Coordinates of C-alpha atoms in Angstrom, one line a residue:
X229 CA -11.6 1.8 -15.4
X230 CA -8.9 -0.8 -13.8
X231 CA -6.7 1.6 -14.3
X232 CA -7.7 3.8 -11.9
X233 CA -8.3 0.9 -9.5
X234 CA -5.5 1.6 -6.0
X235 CA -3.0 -1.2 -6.6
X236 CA -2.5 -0.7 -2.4
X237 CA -5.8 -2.4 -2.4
X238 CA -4.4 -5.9 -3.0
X239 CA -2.3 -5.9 0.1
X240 CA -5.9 -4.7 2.1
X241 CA -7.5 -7.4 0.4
X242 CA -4.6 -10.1 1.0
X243 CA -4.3 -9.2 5.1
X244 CA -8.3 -9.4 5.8
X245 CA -8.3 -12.7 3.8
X246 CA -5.2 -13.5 6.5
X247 CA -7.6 -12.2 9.1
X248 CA -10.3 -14.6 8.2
X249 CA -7.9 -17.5 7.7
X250 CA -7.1 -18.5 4.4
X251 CA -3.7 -18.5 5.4
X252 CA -3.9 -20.6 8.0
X253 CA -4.4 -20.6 11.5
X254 CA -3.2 -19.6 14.5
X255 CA -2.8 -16.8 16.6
X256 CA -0.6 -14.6 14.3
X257 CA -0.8 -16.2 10.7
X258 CA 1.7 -13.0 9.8
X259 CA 4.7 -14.9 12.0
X260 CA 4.3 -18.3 9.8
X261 CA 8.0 -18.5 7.7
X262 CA 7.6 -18.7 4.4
X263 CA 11.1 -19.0 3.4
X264 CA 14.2 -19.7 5.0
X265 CA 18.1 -20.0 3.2
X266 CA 21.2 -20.8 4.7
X267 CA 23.7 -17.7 3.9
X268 CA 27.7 -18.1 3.1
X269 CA 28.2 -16.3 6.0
X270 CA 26.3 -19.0 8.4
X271 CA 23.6 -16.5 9.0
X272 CA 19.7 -17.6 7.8
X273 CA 17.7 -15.6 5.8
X274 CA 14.1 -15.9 7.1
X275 CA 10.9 -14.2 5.6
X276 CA 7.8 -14.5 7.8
X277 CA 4.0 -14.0 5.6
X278 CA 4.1 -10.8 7.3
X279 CA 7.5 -9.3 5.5
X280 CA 6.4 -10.3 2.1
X281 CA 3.1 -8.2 2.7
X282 CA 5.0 -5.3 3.5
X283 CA 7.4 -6.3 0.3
X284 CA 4.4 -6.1 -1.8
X285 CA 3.1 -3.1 -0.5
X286 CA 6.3 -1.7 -1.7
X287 CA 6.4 -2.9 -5.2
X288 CA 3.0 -1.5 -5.3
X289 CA 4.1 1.9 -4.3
X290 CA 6.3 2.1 -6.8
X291 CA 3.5 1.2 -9.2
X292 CA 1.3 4.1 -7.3
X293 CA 3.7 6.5 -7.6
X294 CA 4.7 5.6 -11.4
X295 CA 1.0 6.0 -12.2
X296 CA 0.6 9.5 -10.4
X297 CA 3.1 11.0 -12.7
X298 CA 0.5 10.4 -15.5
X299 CA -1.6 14.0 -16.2
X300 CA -4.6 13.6 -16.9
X301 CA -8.3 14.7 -15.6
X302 CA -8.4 11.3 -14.7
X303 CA -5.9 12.0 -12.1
X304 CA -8.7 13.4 -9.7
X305 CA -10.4 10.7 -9.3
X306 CA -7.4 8.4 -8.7
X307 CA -6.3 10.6 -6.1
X308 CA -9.6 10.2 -4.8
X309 CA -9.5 6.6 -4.8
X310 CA -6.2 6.3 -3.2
X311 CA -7.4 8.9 -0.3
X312 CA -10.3 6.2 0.1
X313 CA -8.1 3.7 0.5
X314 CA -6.2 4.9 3.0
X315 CA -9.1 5.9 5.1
X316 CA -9.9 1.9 4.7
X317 CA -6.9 0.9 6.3
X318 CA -7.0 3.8 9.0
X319 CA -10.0 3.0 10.5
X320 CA -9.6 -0.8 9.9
X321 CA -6.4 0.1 12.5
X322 CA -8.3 1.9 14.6
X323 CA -11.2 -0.4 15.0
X324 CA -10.3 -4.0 14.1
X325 CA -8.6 -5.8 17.0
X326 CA -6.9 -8.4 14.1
X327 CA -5.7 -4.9 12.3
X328 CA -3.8 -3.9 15.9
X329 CA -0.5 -5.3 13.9
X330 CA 3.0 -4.0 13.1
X331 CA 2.6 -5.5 9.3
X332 CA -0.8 -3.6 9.1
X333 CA 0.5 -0.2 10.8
X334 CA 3.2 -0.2 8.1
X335 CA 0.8 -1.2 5.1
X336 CA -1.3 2.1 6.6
X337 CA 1.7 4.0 6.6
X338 CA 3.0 2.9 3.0
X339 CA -0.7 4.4 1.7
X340 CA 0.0 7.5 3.6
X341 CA 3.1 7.8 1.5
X342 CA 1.3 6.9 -1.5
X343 CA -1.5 9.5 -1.2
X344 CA 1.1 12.4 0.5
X345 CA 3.4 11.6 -2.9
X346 CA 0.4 11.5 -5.5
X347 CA -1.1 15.2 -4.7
X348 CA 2.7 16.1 -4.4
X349 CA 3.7 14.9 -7.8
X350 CA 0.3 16.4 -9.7
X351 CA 0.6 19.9 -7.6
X352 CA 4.4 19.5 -8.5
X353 CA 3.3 18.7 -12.2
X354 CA 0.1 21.5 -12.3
X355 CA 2.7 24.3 -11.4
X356 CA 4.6 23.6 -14.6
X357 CA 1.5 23.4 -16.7
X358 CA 0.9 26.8 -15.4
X359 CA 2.0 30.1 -17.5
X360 CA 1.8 33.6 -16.9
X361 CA 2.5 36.1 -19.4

């Protein structure tokens, strides 16, 4: 049954546990560097909390879209799942003032792409499955 759990729930889970503090305070915890390294070309590299959220809502994609290539009946009911999750952080955008964020938009957008790419890959898949004589 964990398999069929959205993996694009985990960055949901991590940004309203940012919301509620566990990251620290502030007034934008998703602006606190995490890392910072001096480049050879005198340039620094700087990652806020906020770009490794959208880094592993990324990684996660892939993971998405790897496991909607799997056929299955079970397939349904991940897609369902996934379009449940995005409704999640839709309305959380729409009606959470802390949610009102660039890092959150583009998590929301990154599920779109997940659920858009999962019915496209099993409706891509189901036409092959499909024979007429």
């Amino acid at each position: 049954m964990l398999g069929h759990v959205p993996l694009l729930i985990i960055p949901f889970i991590l940004y309203n546990l940012g919301l509620a503090g566990m990251f620290g305070g502030g007034a934008d915890p998703w602006a606190q560097p995490m890392i910072s390294v001096p480049m050879m070309s005198g340039g620094v590299f700087a990652m806020t909390l906020g770009d490794l959220m959208i880094v592993i809502g990324l990684v996660l994609l892939f993971f998405e879209i790897m496991k909607s290539t799997r056929t299955s009946n079970a397939s349904v009911l991940d897609h369902l799942l996934s379009t449940f999750v995005f409704v999640a952080f839709l309305v959380e955008f729409l009606l959470v003032r802390g949610a009102a964020h660039s890092v959150f938009f583009i998590l929301t957008v990154i599920t779109l792409v997940d659920l858009v790419a999962g019915f496209s890959v099993s409706i891509r898949s189901a036409g092959r499955d499909v024979s007429f004589h």
